[in-house]
CSV table of C-alpha atoms and ligand atoms in Angstrom, one decimal:
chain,number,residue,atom,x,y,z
Z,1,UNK,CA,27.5,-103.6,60.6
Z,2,UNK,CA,24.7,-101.9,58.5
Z,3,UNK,CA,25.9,-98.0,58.8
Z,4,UNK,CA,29.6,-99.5,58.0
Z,5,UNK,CA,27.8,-100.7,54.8
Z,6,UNK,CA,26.6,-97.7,54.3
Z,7,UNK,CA,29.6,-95.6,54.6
Z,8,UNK,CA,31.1,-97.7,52.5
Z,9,UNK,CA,28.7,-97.1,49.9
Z,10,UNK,CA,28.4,-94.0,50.4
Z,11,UNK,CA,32.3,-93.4,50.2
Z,12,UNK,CA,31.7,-95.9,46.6
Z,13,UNK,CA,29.4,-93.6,45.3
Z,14,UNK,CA,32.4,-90.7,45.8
Z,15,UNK,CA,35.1,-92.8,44.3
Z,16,UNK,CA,32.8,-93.6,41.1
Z,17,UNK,CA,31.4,-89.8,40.8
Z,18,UNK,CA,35.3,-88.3,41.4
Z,19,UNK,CA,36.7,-90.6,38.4
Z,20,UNK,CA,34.5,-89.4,36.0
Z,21,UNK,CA,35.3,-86.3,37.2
Z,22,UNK,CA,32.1,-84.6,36.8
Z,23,UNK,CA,31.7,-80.7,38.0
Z,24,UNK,CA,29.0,-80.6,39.9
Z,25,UNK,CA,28.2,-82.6,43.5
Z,26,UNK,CA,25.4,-85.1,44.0
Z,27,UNK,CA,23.7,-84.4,47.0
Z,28,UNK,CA,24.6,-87.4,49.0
Z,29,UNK,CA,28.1,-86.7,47.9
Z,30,UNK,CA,28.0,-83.6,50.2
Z,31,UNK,CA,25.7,-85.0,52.6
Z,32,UNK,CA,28.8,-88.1,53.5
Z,33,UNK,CA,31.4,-85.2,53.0
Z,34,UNK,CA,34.1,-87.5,51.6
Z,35,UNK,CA,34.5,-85.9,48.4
Z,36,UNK,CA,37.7,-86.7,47.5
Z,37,UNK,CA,39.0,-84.4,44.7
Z,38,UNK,CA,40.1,-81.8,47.4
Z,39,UNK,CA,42.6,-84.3,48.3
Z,40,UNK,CA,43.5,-85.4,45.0
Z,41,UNK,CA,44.5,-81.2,44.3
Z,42,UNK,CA,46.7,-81.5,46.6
Z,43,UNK,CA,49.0,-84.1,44.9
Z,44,UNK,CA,48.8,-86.1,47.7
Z,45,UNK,CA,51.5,-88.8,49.1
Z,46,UNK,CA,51.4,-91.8,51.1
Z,47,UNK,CA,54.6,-92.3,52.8
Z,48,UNK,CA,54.3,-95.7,54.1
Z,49,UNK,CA,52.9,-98.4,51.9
Z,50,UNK,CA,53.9,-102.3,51.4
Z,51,UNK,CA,53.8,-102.7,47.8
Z,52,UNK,CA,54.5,-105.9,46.4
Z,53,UNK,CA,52.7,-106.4,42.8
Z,54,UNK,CA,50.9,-103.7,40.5
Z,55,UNK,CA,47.9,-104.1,39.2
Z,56,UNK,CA,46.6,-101.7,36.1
Z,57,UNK,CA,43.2,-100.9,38.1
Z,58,UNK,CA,44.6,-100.4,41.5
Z,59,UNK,CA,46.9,-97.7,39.5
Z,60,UNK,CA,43.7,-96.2,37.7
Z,61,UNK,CA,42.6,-96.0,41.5
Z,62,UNK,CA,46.2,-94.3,42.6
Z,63,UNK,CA,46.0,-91.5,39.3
Z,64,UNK,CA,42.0,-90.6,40.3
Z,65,UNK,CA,43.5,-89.7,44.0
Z,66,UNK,CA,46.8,-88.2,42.3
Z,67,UNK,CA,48.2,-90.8,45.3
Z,68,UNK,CA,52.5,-90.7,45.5
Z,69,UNK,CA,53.5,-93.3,47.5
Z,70,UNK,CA,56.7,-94.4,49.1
Z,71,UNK,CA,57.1,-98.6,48.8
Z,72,UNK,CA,59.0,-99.9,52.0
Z,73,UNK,CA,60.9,-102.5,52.0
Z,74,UNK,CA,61.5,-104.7,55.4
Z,75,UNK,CA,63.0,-108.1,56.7
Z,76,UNK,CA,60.5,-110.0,58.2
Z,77,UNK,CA,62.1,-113.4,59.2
Z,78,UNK,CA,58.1,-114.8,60.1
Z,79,UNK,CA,57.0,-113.9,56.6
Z,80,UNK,CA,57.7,-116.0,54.0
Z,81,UNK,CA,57.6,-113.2,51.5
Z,82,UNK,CA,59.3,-110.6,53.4
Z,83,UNK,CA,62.2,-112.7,54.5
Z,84,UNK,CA,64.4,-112.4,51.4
Z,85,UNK,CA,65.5,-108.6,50.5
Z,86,UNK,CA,66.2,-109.4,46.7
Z,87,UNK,CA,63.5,-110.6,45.4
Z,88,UNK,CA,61.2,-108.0,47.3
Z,89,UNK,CA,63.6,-105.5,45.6
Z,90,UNK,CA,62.6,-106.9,42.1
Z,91,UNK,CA,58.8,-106.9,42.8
Z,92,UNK,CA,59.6,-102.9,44.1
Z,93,UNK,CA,61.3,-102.1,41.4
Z,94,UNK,CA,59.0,-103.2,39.0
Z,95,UNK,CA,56.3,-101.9,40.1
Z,96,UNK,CA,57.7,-98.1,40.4
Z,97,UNK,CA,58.9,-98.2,36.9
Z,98,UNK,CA,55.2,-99.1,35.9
Z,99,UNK,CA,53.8,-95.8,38.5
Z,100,UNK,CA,56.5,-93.3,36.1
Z,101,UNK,CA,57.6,-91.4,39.3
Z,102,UNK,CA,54.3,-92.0,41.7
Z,103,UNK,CA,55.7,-94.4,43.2
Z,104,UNK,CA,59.3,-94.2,45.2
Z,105,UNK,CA,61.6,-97.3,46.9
Z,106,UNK,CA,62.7,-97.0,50.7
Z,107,UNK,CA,64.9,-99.7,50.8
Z,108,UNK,CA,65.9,-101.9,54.0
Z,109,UNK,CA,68.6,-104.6,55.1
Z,110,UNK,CA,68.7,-108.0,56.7
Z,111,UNK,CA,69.9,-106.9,60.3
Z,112,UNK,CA,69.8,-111.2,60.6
Z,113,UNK,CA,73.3,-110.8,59.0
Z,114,UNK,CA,74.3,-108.8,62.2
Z,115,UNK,CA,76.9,-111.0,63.5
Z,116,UNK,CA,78.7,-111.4,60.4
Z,117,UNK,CA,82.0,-109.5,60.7
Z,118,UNK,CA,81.8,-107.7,57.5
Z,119,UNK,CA,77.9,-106.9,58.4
Z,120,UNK,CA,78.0,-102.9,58.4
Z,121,UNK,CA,80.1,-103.1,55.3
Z,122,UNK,CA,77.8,-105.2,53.3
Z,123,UNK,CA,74.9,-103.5,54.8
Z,124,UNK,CA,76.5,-100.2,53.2
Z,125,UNK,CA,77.1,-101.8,49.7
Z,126,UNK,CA,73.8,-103.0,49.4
Z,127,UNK,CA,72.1,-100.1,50.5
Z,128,UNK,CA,74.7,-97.3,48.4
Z,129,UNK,CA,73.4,-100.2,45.3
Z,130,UNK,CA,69.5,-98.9,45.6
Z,131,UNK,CA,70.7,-95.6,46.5
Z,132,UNK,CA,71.8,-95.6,42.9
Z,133,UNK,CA,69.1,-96.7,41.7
Z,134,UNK,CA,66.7,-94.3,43.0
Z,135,UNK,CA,66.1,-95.4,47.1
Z,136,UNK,CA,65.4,-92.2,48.7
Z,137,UNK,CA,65.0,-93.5,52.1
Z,138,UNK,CA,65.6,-96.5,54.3
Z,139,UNK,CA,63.9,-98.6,57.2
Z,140,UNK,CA,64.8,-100.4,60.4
Z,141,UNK,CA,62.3,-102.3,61.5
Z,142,UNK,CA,61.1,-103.7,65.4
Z,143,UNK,CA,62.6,-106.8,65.1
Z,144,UNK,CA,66.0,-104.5,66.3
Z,145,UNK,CA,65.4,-103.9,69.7
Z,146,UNK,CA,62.8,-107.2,69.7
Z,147,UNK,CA,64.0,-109.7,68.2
Z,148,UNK,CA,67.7,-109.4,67.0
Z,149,UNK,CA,70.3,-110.8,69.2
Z,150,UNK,CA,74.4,-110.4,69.3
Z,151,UNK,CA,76.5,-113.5,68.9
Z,152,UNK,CA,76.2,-113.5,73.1
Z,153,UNK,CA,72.8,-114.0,72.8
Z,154,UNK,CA,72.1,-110.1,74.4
Z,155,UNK,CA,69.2,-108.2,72.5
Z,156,UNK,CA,70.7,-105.9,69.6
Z,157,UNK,CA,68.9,-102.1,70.1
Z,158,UNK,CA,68.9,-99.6,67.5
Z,159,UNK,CA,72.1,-97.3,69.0
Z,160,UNK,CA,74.0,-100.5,69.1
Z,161,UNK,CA,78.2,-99.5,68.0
Z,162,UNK,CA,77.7,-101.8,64.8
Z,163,UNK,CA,75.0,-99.9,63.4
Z,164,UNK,CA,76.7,-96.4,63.9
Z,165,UNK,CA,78.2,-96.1,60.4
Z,166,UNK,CA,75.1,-97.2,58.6
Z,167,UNK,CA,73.3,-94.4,59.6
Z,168,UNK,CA,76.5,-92.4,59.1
Z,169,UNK,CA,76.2,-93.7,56.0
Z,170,UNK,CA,72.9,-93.0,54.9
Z,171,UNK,CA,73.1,-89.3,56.2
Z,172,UNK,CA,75.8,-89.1,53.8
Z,173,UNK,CA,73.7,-89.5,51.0
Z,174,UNK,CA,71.0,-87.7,52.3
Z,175,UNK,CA,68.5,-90.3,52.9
Z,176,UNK,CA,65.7,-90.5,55.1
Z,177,UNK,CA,65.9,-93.4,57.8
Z,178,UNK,CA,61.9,-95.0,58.8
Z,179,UNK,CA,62.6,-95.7,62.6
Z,180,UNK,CA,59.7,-98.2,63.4
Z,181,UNK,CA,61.1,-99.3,66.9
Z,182,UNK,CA,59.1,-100.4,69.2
Z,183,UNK,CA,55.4,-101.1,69.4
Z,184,UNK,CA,51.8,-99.4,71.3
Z,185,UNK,CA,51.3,-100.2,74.5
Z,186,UNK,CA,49.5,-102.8,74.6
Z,187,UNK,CA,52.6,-104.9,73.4
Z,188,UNK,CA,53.9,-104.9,77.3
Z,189,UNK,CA,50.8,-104.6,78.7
Z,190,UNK,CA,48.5,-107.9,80.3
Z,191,UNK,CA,45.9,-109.0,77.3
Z,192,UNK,CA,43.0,-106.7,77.3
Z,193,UNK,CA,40.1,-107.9,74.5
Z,194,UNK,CA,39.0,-104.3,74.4
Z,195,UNK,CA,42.8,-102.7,73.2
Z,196,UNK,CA,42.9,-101.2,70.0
Z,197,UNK,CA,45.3,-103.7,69.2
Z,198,UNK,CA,44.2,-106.8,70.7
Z,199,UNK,CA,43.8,-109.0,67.6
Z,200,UNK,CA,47.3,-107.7,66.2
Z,201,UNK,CA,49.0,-109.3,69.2
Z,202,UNK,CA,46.8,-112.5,69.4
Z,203,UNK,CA,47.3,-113.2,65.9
Z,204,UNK,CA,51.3,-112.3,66.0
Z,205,UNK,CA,52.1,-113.3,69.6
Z,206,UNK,CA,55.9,-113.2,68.5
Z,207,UNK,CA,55.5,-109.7,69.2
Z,208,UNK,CA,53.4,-109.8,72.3
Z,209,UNK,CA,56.3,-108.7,74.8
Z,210,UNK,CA,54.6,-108.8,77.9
Z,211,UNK,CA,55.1,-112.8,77.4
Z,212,UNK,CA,59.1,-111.9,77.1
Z,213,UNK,CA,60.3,-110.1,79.8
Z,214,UNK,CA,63.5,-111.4,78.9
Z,215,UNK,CA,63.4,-108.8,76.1
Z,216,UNK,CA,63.5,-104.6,76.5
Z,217,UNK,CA,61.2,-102.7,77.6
Z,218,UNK,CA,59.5,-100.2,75.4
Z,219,UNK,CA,61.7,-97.0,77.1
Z,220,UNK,CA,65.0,-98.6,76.3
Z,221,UNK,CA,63.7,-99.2,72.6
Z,222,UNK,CA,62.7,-95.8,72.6
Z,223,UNK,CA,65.7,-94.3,74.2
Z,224,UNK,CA,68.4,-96.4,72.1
Z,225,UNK,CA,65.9,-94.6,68.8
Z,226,UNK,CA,66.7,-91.3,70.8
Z,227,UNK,CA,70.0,-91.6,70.7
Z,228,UNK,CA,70.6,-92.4,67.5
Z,229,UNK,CA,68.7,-89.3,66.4
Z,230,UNK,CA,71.0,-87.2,68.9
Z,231,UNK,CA,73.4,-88.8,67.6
Z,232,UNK,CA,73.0,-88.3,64.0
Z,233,UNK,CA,71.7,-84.5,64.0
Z,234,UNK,CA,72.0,-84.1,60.5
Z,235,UNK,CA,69.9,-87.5,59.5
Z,236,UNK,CA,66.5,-86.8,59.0
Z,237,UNK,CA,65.1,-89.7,61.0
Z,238,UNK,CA,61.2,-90.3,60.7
Z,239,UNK,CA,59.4,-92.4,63.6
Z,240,UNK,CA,56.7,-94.9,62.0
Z,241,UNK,CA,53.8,-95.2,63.8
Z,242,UNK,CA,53.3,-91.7,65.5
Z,243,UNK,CA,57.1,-92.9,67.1
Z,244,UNK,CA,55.1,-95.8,68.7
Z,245,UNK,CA,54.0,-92.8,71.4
Z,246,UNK,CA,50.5,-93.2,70.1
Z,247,UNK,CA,49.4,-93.3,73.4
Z,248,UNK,CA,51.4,-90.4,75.1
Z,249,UNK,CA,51.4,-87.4,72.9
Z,250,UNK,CA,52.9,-85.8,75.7
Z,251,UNK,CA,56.2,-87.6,75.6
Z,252,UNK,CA,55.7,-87.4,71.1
Z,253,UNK,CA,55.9,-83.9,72.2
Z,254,UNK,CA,59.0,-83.6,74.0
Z,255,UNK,CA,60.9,-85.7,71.7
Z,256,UNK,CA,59.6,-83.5,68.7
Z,257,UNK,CA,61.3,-80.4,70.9
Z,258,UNK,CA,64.1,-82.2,71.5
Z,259,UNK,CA,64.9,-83.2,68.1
Z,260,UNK,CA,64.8,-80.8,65.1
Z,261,UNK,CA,65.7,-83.7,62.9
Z,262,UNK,CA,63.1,-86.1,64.0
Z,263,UNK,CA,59.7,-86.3,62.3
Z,264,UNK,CA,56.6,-89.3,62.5
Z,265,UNK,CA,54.1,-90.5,60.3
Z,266,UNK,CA,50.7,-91.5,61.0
Z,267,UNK,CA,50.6,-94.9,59.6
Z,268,UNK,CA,48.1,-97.5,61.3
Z,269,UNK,CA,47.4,-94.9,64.0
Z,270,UNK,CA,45.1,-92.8,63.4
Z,271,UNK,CA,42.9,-94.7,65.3
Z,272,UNK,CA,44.7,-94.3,68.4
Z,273,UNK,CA,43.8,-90.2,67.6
Z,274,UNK,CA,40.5,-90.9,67.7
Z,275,UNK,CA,39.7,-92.3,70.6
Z,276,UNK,CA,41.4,-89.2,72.2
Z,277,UNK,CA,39.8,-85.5,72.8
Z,278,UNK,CA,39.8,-84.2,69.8
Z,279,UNK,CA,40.7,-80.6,70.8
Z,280,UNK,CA,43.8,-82.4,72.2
Z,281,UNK,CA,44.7,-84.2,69.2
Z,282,UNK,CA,43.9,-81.0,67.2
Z,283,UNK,CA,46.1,-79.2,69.4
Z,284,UNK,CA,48.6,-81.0,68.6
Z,285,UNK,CA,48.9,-81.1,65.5
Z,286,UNK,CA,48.2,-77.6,65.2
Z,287,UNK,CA,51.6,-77.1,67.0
Z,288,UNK,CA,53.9,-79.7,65.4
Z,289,UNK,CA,52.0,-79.3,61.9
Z,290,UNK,CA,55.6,-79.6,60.3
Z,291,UNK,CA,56.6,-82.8,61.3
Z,292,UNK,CA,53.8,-85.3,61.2
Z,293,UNK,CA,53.2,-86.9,57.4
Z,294,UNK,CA,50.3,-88.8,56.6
Z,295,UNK,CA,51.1,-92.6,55.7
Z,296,UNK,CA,48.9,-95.5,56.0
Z,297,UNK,CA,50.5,-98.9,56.1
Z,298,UNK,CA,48.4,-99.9,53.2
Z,299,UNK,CA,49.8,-102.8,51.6
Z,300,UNK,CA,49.2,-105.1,48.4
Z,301,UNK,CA,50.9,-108.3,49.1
Z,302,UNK,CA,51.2,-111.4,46.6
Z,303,UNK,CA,48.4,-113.3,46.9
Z,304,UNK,CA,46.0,-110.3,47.6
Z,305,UNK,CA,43.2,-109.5,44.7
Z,306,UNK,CA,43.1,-106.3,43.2
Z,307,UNK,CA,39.6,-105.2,43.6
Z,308,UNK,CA,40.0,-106.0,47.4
Z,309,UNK,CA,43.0,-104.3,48.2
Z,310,UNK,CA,41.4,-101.2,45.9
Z,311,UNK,CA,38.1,-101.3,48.2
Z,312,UNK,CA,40.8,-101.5,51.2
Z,313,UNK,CA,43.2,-98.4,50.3
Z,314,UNK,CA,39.7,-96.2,48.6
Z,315,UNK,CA,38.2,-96.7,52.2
Z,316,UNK,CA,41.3,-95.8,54.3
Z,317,UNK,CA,41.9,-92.7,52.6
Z,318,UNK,CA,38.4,-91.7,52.6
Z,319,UNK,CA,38.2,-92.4,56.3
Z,320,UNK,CA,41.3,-90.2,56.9
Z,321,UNK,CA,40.2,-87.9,55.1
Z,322,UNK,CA,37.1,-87.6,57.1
Z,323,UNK,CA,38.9,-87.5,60.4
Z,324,UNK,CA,41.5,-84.8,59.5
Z,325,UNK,CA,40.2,-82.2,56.9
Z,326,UNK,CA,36.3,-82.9,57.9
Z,327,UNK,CA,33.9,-81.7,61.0
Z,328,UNK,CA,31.7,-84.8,60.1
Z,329,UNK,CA,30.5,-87.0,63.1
Z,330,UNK,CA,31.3,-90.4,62.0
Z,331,UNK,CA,32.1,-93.9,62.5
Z,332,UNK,CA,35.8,-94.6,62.9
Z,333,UNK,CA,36.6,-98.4,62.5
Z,334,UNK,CA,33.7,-98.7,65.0
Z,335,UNK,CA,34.5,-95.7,66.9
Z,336,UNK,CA,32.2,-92.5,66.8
Z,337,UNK,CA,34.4,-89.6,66.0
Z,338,UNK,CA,33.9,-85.8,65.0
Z,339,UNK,CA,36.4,-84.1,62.1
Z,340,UNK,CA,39.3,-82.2,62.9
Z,341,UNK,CA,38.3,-79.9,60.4
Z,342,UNK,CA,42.3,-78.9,60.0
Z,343,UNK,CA,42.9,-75.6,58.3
Z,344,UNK,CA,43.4,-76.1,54.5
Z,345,UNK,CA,47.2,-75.6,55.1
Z,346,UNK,CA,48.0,-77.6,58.1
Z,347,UNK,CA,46.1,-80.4,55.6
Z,348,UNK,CA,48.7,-79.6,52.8
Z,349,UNK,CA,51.8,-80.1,55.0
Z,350,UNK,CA,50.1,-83.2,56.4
Z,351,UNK,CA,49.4,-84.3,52.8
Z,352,UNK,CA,52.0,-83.2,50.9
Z,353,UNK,CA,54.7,-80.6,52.2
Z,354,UNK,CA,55.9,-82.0,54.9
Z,355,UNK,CA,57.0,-85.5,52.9
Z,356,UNK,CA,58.8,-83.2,50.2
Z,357,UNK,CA,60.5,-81.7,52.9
Z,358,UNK,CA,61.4,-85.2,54.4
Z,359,UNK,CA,62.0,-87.1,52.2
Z,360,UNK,CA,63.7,-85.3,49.2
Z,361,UNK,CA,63.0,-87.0,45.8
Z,362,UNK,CA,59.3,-88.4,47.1
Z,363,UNK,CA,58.3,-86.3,43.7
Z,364,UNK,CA,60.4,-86.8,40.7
Z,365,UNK,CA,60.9,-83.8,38.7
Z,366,UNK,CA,58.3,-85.5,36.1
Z,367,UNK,CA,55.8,-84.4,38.2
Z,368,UNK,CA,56.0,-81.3,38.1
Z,369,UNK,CA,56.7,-80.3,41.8
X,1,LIG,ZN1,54.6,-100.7,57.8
């Protein structure tokens, strides 16, 4: 796609001219509008990243954005990587001491040790152990509610009895808990080769649900997530994935009035915005501008390269950025969109404030907050 090139380019040119940091614009720098310093004033943060290595110039490319990121951590029994919690941990770890307090763990458990009898307790030591050293926040994962299953075989949802005192648990120590339950649509919905997510679900069919009707449907996910937020009113509980209602901002909205304590993040869904009226989506936000956070779902796994998975993040960011804090009319991942032009401080709660508020300790005190 030669005007994808171009962007890209374009959105290059930015990156190069922003590091060197110089004060005045080129002119195709304001012409592509992506000039990124704005969001690097703002001491930006990420809250949903898979971080797995370091890499000294993807972190030159994280300090010219002033990008904080929070590192999740998930089981992932189809992934040979993400299967194993400890040494994922180590990898984590690592790699935060190297950001010196850019970079932040959100810890997870195996939920395959469910039917152990001693599962909640283990679950609790394990999870008070990174609390200690410096987890601020912790994440279930869709494989509960998709995938997990009780010692009778029965599908294991979120609000299930055994979990209870985790999340009892982690509200204790005032952790966040990363609720990605559920997926789009399109998950229970016949193939269609124009979804947004059509190549997701032929590439991982083990989450294609519509071949499993065996499994729950996406309102029982949904509602067992509901009730462990009613539950639970004093545990700050953020949805991944606009709350998997990317599609029905209408029913985002009545949970977001429902639930004081319940916030989502915009990871690998912003797409999903943009093929929607703008003035709707605008609207939106505009009313619940304190309880979405930006995150991405960028990751840098193992055997990834560093200048690719730089290109990757630079891009996503600067495509973000367009969308939310620009009027430009651009290209989208192949769909033509205009900027939401957000005000300047709906921006900085999207960008910044609203992931201090949610999840406290996102900025050390080393940085100044
Ligand atoms: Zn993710």
């Amino acid at each position: 796609m030669p005007t994808r090139a171009r962007t890209i380019f374009l959105l290059a040119v930015c990156f190069s001219a922003m590091a060197a940091s110089p004060p005045e614009h080129s002119a195709g720098e304001q012409e592509s509008g992506v000039d990124l310093r704005a969001l690097a004033a703002l001491e930006p943060v990420d809250i949903h990243t898979h971080v797995a290595k370091g890499d000294p110039a993807f972190y030159a490319m994280l300090d010219r954005l002033h990008m904080h990121i929070l590192d999740i951590l998930l089981v992932d029994d189809h992934d040979a990587y993400r299967k194993e919690l400890n040494s994922q941990r180590q990898d984590a770890q690592r790699m935060i001491r190297e950001r010196h307090g850019y970079a932040v763990l959100c810890t997870s458990f195996d939920p395959f040790q469910f039917n152990n009898p001693d599962f909640a307790m283990l679950t609790m030591r394990g999870l008070n152990q990174d609390f200690s050293h410096g987890a601020i926040a912790v994440k279930i994962w869709k494989n509960i509610g998709m995938e997990l299953r009780d010692q009778n075989g029965r599908y294991v949802l979120s609000d299930d009895p055994k979990l209870e005192p985790i999340y009892r648990d982690i509200s204790r120590h005032n952790r966040t808990l990363i609720a990605h339950q559920a997926e789009p649509d399109e998950a229970w919905r016949a193939l269609n080769p124009n979804g947004l997510d059509y190549s997701y679900y032929k590439e991982h069919p083990v989450w294609y649900m519509y071949a499993k009707p065996e499994a729950p449907k996406k309102q029982q996910i949904l509602a067992a997530r509901d009730h462990v937020v009613a539950q639970n009113p004093k545990l700050r509980v953020v949805g991944a994935h606009l709350g998997s209602m990317e599609d029905d901002l209408r029913g985002l909205a009545e949970r977001l009035d429902r639930y004081p304590n319940f916030a989502v993040d915009t990871a690998a869904r912003v797409i999903h915005l943009v093929v929607m009226p703008s003035d709707k989506v605008r609207a939106f936000i505009l009313k619940y501008q304190e309880r979405i956070i930006y995150g991405t779902d960028l990751g840098f796994a193992k055997d990834e390269a560093a200048p690719d998975v730089i290109n990757e993040w630079q891009d996503q960011y600067a495509r973000d950025w367009r969308y939310f804090a620009t009027r430009d009319i651009f290209e989208y991942e192949g769909h033509k969109t205009g900027g939401l032009g957000l005000p300047p401080e709906v921006i900085r709660k999207l960008y910044h404030d609203n992931a201090v508020h949610w999840f406290p300790g996102i900025l050390t005190p080393h940085n100044s907050e």
